[in-house]
Amino acid sequence: MRSSLPSRVLGVAVGAALLQLIMITAFAWPSARMGPRDVPIVVAGPQASAVAERLEHERPGAFAVETRRDEAAAREALTDREAYGAIVTTPAGPRVLTASAASPMVAQQLGALAEKLTGPQGAPAQGAAVQDVVAADPDDPRGTGFGALVLPLIMSGLAAAVLLTFAIRAVAWRIAGVVLFAVLGGFGVAALAQGWLSLLPGSYLTLGGVLALSILAVAGTVAGLAAALGRAGIGAGGLLMLLLGNPLSAASSAPELLPQPWGEIGQFLPPGAAVTLIRSTSFFDGAGAARALTVLVAWAAAGLALLAVGALRRRAEERPVPERAPAMAG
């Protein structure tokens, strides 16, 4: 027993050190490699083609440029969440349209780009005019508060799943606990975000429902994995939501700013889908919300299905084995 103790200490220390490296990599790597990668923008006006060619020449791979007929169409692309910004060419010089509600970081980059655009006949523009078409909440213009909202949602969902797993033995009641937690948490966080913190505009009922679905997708998945796989399921759920889903959620940036394909993968995990759905419903009247809504519903349904599987497995394990009748003596 004593001889195995040093080996156990070594194993735990090495495992903890590896976990530390994985966590630092997961959280720091996306930020360290952040940059525009095929960020959707539109150009419009009489010199739209020239601007598109110039962007492709000067910033290859940074923007996915689409040409629209006029400024009205460019604005529509922003409000429909089809683009993060637009460059409108006019006889008086170019103007830049942004949508900081979609990503304050992309809006800042487009603002910096506006300073390099040229005016009529190549004359230097004294900083092209920039207009924020869909602005972030005035109390959170840089989106820092919104970005800080995601991690507590994930951690609280994980904590609730773990507490319900160990405190509630009956899986059916555990399902009820997960749903109740999601509803109370969703509408409670919505009241906090729209009230005291003033981070998100829009309908309270809609935001509460979106947050409740987001919490259900996280807590339900982890509780379902725990019911189906035991303690290993809790570890798998934690790694999936915290170490993978949170850094790839793009809550404080945009999926197109993350290394690819990880930015796109993050949109198919609950944290990333929740960020997109919250932005769409709070600032864009639901535009661009379909995929995120589908992803969250799928994860929530999968989590509840895993809980049901766990309930059936427990019922089968607890079913008494019928005793064999004693053999009759001949």
CSV table of C-alpha atoms in Angstrom, one decimal:
chain,number,residue,atom,x,y,z
A,1,MET,CA,0.0,0.0,0.0
A,2,ARG,CA,2.8,2.4,1.0
A,3,SER,CA,4.8,1.6,-2.2
A,4,SER,CA,1.8,2.6,-4.4
A,5,LEU,CA,1.4,6.0,-2.7
A,6,PRO,CA,4.3,7.7,-4.4
A,7,SER,CA,3.1,6.4,-7.8
A,8,ARG,CA,-0.4,7.7,-7.1
A,9,VAL,CA,0.9,11.1,-6.1
A,10,LEU,CA,3.0,11.2,-9.3
A,11,GLY,CA,0.0,10.2,-11.4
A,12,VAL,CA,-2.3,12.9,-9.8
A,13,ALA,CA,0.4,15.6,-10.1
A,14,VAL,CA,1.1,14.8,-13.8
A,15,GLY,CA,-2.6,14.6,-14.6
A,16,ALA,CA,-3.3,17.9,-12.9
A,17,ALA,CA,-0.4,19.5,-14.8
A,18,LEU,CA,-1.7,18.2,-18.1
A,19,LEU,CA,-5.2,19.4,-17.3
A,20,GLN,CA,-3.7,22.9,-16.5
A,21,LEU,CA,-1.9,23.0,-19.9
A,22,ILE,CA,-5.1,21.9,-21.7
A,23,MET,CA,-7.2,24.6,-19.9
A,24,ILE,CA,-4.7,27.4,-20.6
A,25,THR,CA,-4.5,26.3,-24.3
A,26,ALA,CA,-8.2,26.1,-24.6
A,27,PHE,CA,-8.8,29.6,-23.2
A,28,ALA,CA,-5.7,31.4,-24.5
A,29,TRP,CA,-5.2,29.9,-27.9
A,30,PRO,CA,-8.3,31.4,-29.6
A,31,SER,CA,-7.5,34.8,-28.3
A,32,ALA,CA,-3.8,34.5,-29.3
A,33,ARG,CA,-4.8,33.5,-32.9
A,34,MET,CA,-7.7,35.9,-33.3
A,35,GLY,CA,-8.0,37.7,-36.7
A,36,PRO,CA,-10.5,38.3,-39.5
A,37,ARG,CA,-11.1,35.2,-41.7
A,38,ASP,CA,-13.7,35.5,-44.4
A,39,VAL,CA,-15.7,38.0,-42.3
A,40,PRO,CA,-18.9,38.7,-44.4
A,41,ILE,CA,-19.1,42.4,-45.5
A,42,VAL,CA,-20.9,44.1,-48.4
A,43,VAL,CA,-19.9,46.9,-50.7
A,44,ALA,CA,-22.3,49.1,-52.6
A,45,GLY,CA,-22.3,52.1,-54.9
A,46,PRO,CA,-20.7,53.1,-58.2
A,47,GLN,CA,-17.2,51.9,-57.3
A,48,ALA,CA,-18.2,48.8,-55.3
A,49,SER,CA,-16.2,46.4,-57.6
A,50,ALA,CA,-13.1,48.5,-57.3
A,51,VAL,CA,-13.3,48.5,-53.5
A,52,ALA,CA,-13.9,44.7,-53.5
A,53,GLU,CA,-10.8,44.1,-55.6
A,54,ARG,CA,-8.8,46.4,-53.4
A,55,LEU,CA,-9.8,44.6,-50.2
A,56,GLU,CA,-9.0,41.2,-51.7
A,57,HIS,CA,-5.6,42.5,-52.8
A,58,GLU,CA,-4.7,44.3,-49.5
A,59,ARG,CA,-6.3,41.8,-47.1
A,60,PRO,CA,-6.5,38.5,-48.8
A,61,GLY,CA,-8.7,36.0,-46.9
A,62,ALA,CA,-9.8,38.6,-44.3
A,63,PHE,CA,-13.2,39.4,-45.8
A,64,ALA,CA,-15.9,37.6,-47.8
A,65,VAL,CA,-17.1,40.5,-49.9
A,66,GLU,CA,-20.5,40.6,-51.6
A,67,THR,CA,-21.6,43.4,-53.8
A,68,ARG,CA,-25.1,45.0,-53.3
A,69,ARG,CA,-26.9,47.4,-55.6
A,70,ASP,CA,-27.2,50.4,-53.2
A,71,GLU,CA,-27.0,51.6,-49.6
A,72,ALA,CA,-30.5,50.4,-48.8
A,73,ALA,CA,-29.6,46.8,-49.7
A,74,ALA,CA,-26.4,47.1,-47.7
A,75,ARG,CA,-28.3,48.2,-44.6
A,76,GLU,CA,-30.7,45.3,-45.1
A,77,ALA,CA,-27.8,42.9,-45.2
A,78,LEU,CA,-26.6,44.2,-41.8
A,79,THR,CA,-30.1,44.1,-40.1
A,80,ASP,CA,-30.7,40.6,-41.5
A,81,ARG,CA,-27.3,39.4,-40.0
A,82,GLU,CA,-26.0,38.5,-43.5
A,83,ALA,CA,-22.9,40.8,-43.0
A,84,TYR,CA,-21.0,42.5,-40.2
A,85,GLY,CA,-20.5,45.7,-42.1
A,86,ALA,CA,-20.7,47.6,-45.4
A,87,ILE,CA,-18.7,50.0,-47.4
A,88,VAL,CA,-20.9,52.4,-49.5
A,89,THR,CA,-19.1,54.3,-52.2
A,90,THR,CA,-20.5,57.8,-53.0
A,91,PRO,CA,-19.4,60.7,-55.1
A,92,ALA,CA,-18.5,62.5,-51.9
A,93,GLY,CA,-16.3,59.6,-50.7
A,94,PRO,CA,-16.8,56.2,-49.1
A,95,ARG,CA,-18.9,55.6,-45.9
A,96,VAL,CA,-18.7,52.6,-43.6
A,97,LEU,CA,-21.7,51.0,-42.0
A,98,THR,CA,-21.2,48.7,-39.0
A,99,ALA,CA,-23.3,46.5,-36.7
A,100,SER,CA,-21.6,46.6,-33.4
A,101,ALA,CA,-24.5,44.5,-31.9
A,102,ALA,CA,-23.3,41.6,-34.0
A,103,SER,CA,-19.7,42.0,-32.8
A,104,PRO,CA,-18.1,45.1,-31.3
A,105,MET,CA,-14.7,43.8,-32.2
A,106,VAL,CA,-15.5,43.5,-35.9
A,107,ALA,CA,-17.1,46.9,-35.8
A,108,GLN,CA,-13.9,48.4,-34.3
A,109,GLN,CA,-11.8,46.7,-37.1
A,110,LEU,CA,-14.1,48.1,-39.8
A,111,GLY,CA,-13.8,51.5,-38.1
A,112,ALA,CA,-10.0,51.2,-38.4
A,113,LEU,CA,-10.4,50.2,-42.0
A,114,ALA,CA,-12.4,53.3,-42.7
A,115,GLU,CA,-9.5,55.5,-41.8
A,116,LYS,CA,-7.5,54.0,-44.7
A,117,LEU,CA,-10.1,54.4,-47.3
A,118,THR,CA,-9.6,57.1,-49.9
A,119,GLY,CA,-12.0,59.8,-51.0
A,120,PRO,CA,-12.9,60.9,-54.5
A,121,GLN,CA,-10.3,60.5,-57.2
A,122,GLY,CA,-7.9,58.9,-54.7
A,123,ALA,CA,-7.7,61.9,-52.4
A,124,PRO,CA,-7.0,60.9,-48.8
A,125,ALA,CA,-10.1,60.8,-46.8
A,126,GLN,CA,-10.0,62.4,-43.4
A,127,GLY,CA,-11.3,59.2,-42.0
A,128,ALA,CA,-14.3,57.8,-43.9
A,129,ALA,CA,-17.6,58.4,-42.1
A,130,VAL,CA,-18.7,55.5,-39.9
A,131,GLN,CA,-22.3,54.8,-38.9
A,132,ASP,CA,-23.4,52.1,-36.5
A,133,VAL,CA,-26.6,50.7,-38.1
A,134,VAL,CA,-27.3,48.1,-35.4
A,135,ALA,CA,-25.6,49.4,-32.3
A,136,ALA,CA,-24.8,47.4,-29.2
A,137,ASP,CA,-26.5,48.3,-25.9
A,138,PRO,CA,-25.3,51.8,-25.0
A,139,ASP,CA,-24.5,50.6,-21.4
A,140,ASP,CA,-22.3,47.9,-22.9
A,141,PRO,CA,-20.8,49.4,-26.1
A,142,ARG,CA,-17.8,47.2,-26.2
A,143,GLY,CA,-19.7,44.0,-25.4
A,144,THR,CA,-17.5,43.2,-22.4
A,145,GLY,CA,-20.5,42.7,-20.1
A,146,PHE,CA,-22.2,40.4,-22.6
A,147,GLY,CA,-19.0,38.4,-23.1
A,148,ALA,CA,-18.7,38.0,-19.4
A,149,LEU,CA,-22.2,36.6,-19.2
A,150,VAL,CA,-21.5,33.3,-21.0
A,151,LEU,CA,-19.0,31.6,-18.7
A,152,PRO,CA,-21.2,31.9,-15.5
A,153,LEU,CA,-24.1,30.5,-17.5
A,154,ILE,CA,-22.0,27.4,-18.4
A,155,MET,CA,-20.5,27.0,-14.9
A,156,SER,CA,-23.8,27.3,-13.2
A,157,GLY,CA,-25.4,24.8,-15.6
A,158,LEU,CA,-22.5,22.4,-14.9
A,159,ALA,CA,-22.9,22.9,-11.1
A,160,ALA,CA,-26.7,22.4,-11.2
A,161,ALA,CA,-26.2,19.2,-13.2
A,162,VAL,CA,-23.7,17.8,-10.7
A,163,LEU,CA,-25.8,18.7,-7.7
A,164,LEU,CA,-28.9,17.2,-9.2
A,165,THR,CA,-27.0,14.0,-10.1
A,166,PHE,CA,-25.8,13.4,-6.6
A,167,ALA,CA,-28.7,14.8,-4.6
A,168,ILE,CA,-31.7,13.4,-6.5
A,169,ARG,CA,-31.6,9.6,-6.9
A,170,ALA,CA,-34.8,9.3,-8.9
A,171,VAL,CA,-34.0,10.2,-12.5
A,172,ALA,CA,-37.5,11.3,-13.3
A,173,TRP,CA,-37.3,13.9,-10.5
A,174,ARG,CA,-33.9,14.8,-11.7
A,175,ILE,CA,-35.4,15.6,-15.1
A,176,ALA,CA,-37.9,17.8,-13.4
A,177,GLY,CA,-35.1,19.5,-11.5
A,178,VAL,CA,-33.2,20.3,-14.6
A,179,VAL,CA,-36.2,21.8,-16.4
A,180,LEU,CA,-37.2,23.9,-13.3
A,181,PHE,CA,-33.6,25.1,-12.9
A,182,ALA,CA,-33.5,26.1,-16.6
A,183,VAL,CA,-36.7,28.1,-16.4
A,184,LEU,CA,-35.9,29.8,-13.1
A,185,GLY,CA,-32.3,30.5,-14.2
A,186,GLY,CA,-33.3,31.8,-17.6
A,187,PHE,CA,-35.9,34.3,-16.5
A,188,GLY,CA,-33.8,35.3,-13.5
A,189,VAL,CA,-30.7,36.0,-15.6
A,190,ALA,CA,-32.9,37.9,-18.1
A,191,ALA,CA,-34.2,40.1,-15.3
A,192,LEU,CA,-30.7,40.8,-14.2
A,193,ALA,CA,-29.3,41.4,-17.7
A,194,GLN,CA,-32.1,43.8,-18.6
A,195,GLY,CA,-32.5,45.4,-15.2
A,196,TRP,CA,-29.6,46.2,-13.0
A,197,LEU,CA,-26.8,45.3,-15.5
A,198,SER,CA,-28.6,46.8,-18.6
A,199,LEU,CA,-26.8,44.6,-21.0
A,200,LEU,CA,-29.4,43.4,-23.4
A,201,PRO,CA,-32.5,45.1,-24.9
A,202,GLY,CA,-35.5,43.5,-26.4
A,203,SER,CA,-38.5,41.5,-25.1
A,204,TYR,CA,-38.0,40.1,-21.6
A,205,LEU,CA,-40.1,37.0,-22.2
A,206,THR,CA,-38.2,36.2,-25.4
A,207,LEU,CA,-34.8,36.7,-23.7
A,208,GLY,CA,-35.9,34.7,-20.7
A,209,GLY,CA,-37.0,31.9,-23.0
A,210,VAL,CA,-33.8,31.9,-25.0
A,211,LEU,CA,-31.7,31.9,-21.8
A,212,ALA,CA,-33.8,29.1,-20.3
A,213,LEU,CA,-33.3,27.0,-23.5
A,214,SER,CA,-29.5,27.7,-23.4
A,215,ILE,CA,-29.3,26.6,-19.7
A,216,LEU,CA,-31.4,23.5,-20.5
A,217,ALA,CA,-29.0,22.6,-23.3
A,218,VAL,CA,-26.0,22.8,-21.0
A,219,ALA,CA,-27.4,21.4,-17.8
A,220,GLY,CA,-29.5,18.8,-19.5
A,221,THR,CA,-26.6,17.5,-21.6
A,222,VAL,CA,-24.3,17.1,-18.6
A,223,ALA,CA,-27.0,15.6,-16.4
A,224,GLY,CA,-27.9,13.2,-19.2
A,225,LEU,CA,-24.3,12.1,-19.7
A,226,ALA,CA,-24.0,11.6,-16.0
A,227,ALA,CA,-27.2,9.5,-15.9
A,228,ALA,CA,-26.1,7.4,-18.9
A,229,LEU,CA,-22.3,7.1,-18.2
A,230,GLY,CA,-22.0,7.7,-14.5
A,231,ARG,CA,-19.2,10.0,-13.1
A,232,ALA,CA,-17.4,9.8,-16.4
A,233,GLY,CA,-20.3,11.5,-18.0
A,234,ILE,CA,-19.8,14.5,-15.7
A,235,GLY,CA,-16.2,14.8,-16.8
A,236,ALA,CA,-17.1,14.5,-20.5
A,237,GLY,CA,-19.8,17.1,-20.1
A,238,GLY,CA,-17.5,19.5,-18.3
A,239,LEU,CA,-14.8,19.1,-21.0
A,240,LEU,CA,-17.3,19.6,-23.8
A,241,MET,CA,-19.0,22.7,-22.4
A,242,LEU,CA,-16.3,24.4,-20.5
A,243,LEU,CA,-13.0,23.6,-22.2
A,244,LEU,CA,-14.3,23.4,-25.7
A,245,GLY,CA,-17.7,25.2,-25.9
A,246,ASN,CA,-16.8,28.3,-23.9
A,247,PRO,CA,-13.6,29.4,-25.7
A,248,LEU,CA,-15.2,28.7,-29.1
A,249,SER,CA,-18.4,30.6,-28.2
A,250,ALA,CA,-17.0,33.8,-29.7
A,251,ALA,CA,-19.0,35.8,-27.0
A,252,SER,CA,-16.6,38.7,-27.1
A,253,SER,CA,-15.5,38.5,-30.7
A,254,ALA,CA,-17.1,36.7,-33.7
A,255,PRO,CA,-16.9,33.1,-35.1
A,256,GLU,CA,-15.1,34.5,-38.1
A,257,LEU,CA,-12.3,35.9,-35.9
A,258,LEU,CA,-11.4,32.5,-34.4
A,259,PRO,CA,-9.1,30.0,-36.0
A,260,GLN,CA,-11.0,27.9,-38.5
A,261,PRO,CA,-12.7,25.5,-38.5
A,262,TRP,CA,-13.0,25.9,-34.7
A,263,GLY,CA,-15.0,29.1,-35.0
A,264,GLU,CA,-17.6,27.2,-37.1
A,265,ILE,CA,-17.5,24.2,-34.8
A,266,GLY,CA,-18.2,26.4,-31.8
A,267,GLN,CA,-21.6,27.4,-33.4
A,268,PHE,CA,-22.7,23.8,-33.1
A,269,LEU,CA,-22.1,23.6,-29.4
A,270,PRO,CA,-24.5,25.1,-26.8
A,271,PRO,CA,-22.4,28.1,-25.7
A,272,GLY,CA,-21.8,29.3,-29.2
A,273,ALA,CA,-25.3,28.7,-30.3
A,274,ALA,CA,-26.6,30.5,-27.2
A,275,VAL,CA,-24.4,33.6,-28.0
A,276,THR,CA,-25.7,33.7,-31.5
A,277,LEU,CA,-29.4,33.3,-30.5
A,278,ILE,CA,-29.2,35.9,-27.7
A,279,ARG,CA,-27.7,38.4,-30.1
A,280,SER,CA,-30.2,37.7,-32.8
A,281,THR,CA,-33.3,38.0,-30.6
A,282,SER,CA,-32.0,41.0,-28.6
A,283,PHE,CA,-30.7,43.2,-31.4
A,284,PHE,CA,-31.9,41.8,-34.8
A,285,ASP,CA,-35.6,40.8,-34.2
A,286,GLY,CA,-34.7,37.2,-34.6
A,287,ALA,CA,-32.8,37.5,-37.9
A,288,GLY,CA,-30.2,34.7,-38.3
A,289,ALA,CA,-31.5,32.8,-35.3
A,290,ALA,CA,-32.7,29.6,-37.1
A,291,ARG,CA,-29.6,27.5,-36.9
A,292,ALA,CA,-28.7,28.5,-33.4
A,293,LEU,CA,-32.2,27.7,-32.2
A,294,THR,CA,-32.1,24.3,-33.9
A,295,VAL,CA,-28.7,23.5,-32.3
A,296,LEU,CA,-29.9,24.4,-28.8
A,297,VAL,CA,-33.2,22.4,-29.2
A,298,ALA,CA,-31.2,19.4,-30.4
A,299,TRP,CA,-28.8,19.5,-27.5
A,300,ALA,CA,-31.6,20.0,-24.9
A,301,ALA,CA,-33.6,17.1,-26.5
A,302,ALA,CA,-30.5,14.9,-26.5
A,303,GLY,CA,-29.8,15.7,-22.8
A,304,LEU,CA,-33.4,14.8,-21.8
A,305,ALA,CA,-33.2,11.6,-23.9
A,306,LEU,CA,-30.0,10.6,-22.1
A,307,LEU,CA,-31.7,11.2,-18.8
A,308,ALA,CA,-34.5,8.9,-19.9
A,309,VAL,CA,-32.0,6.2,-20.9
A,310,GLY,CA,-30.4,6.6,-17.5
A,311,ALA,CA,-33.8,6.1,-15.8
A,312,LEU,CA,-34.5,2.9,-17.8
A,313,ARG,CA,-31.0,1.6,-17.0
A,314,ARG,CA,-31.5,2.2,-13.3
A,315,ARG,CA,-34.9,0.6,-13.3
A,316,ALA,CA,-33.4,-2.5,-15.0
A,317,GLU,CA,-30.6,-2.6,-12.4
A,318,GLU,CA,-33.0,-2.3,-9.5
A,319,ARG,CA,-35.4,-4.9,-10.8
A,320,PRO,CA,-35.2,-8.0,-8.6
A,321,VAL,CA,-33.9,-11.2,-10.3
A,322,PRO,CA,-36.5,-14.0,-10.0
A,323,GLU,CA,-35.3,-17.0,-7.9
A,324,ARG,CA,-35.1,-20.3,-9.5
A,325,ALA,CA,-37.5,-23.0,-8.1
A,326,PRO,CA,-35.6,-25.8,-6.4
A,327,ALA,CA,-35.2,-28.9,-8.4
A,328,MET,CA,-37.6,-31.8,-7.6
A,329,ALA,CA,-36.1,-34.9,-6.3
A,330,GLY,CA,-36.7,-37.9,-8.5
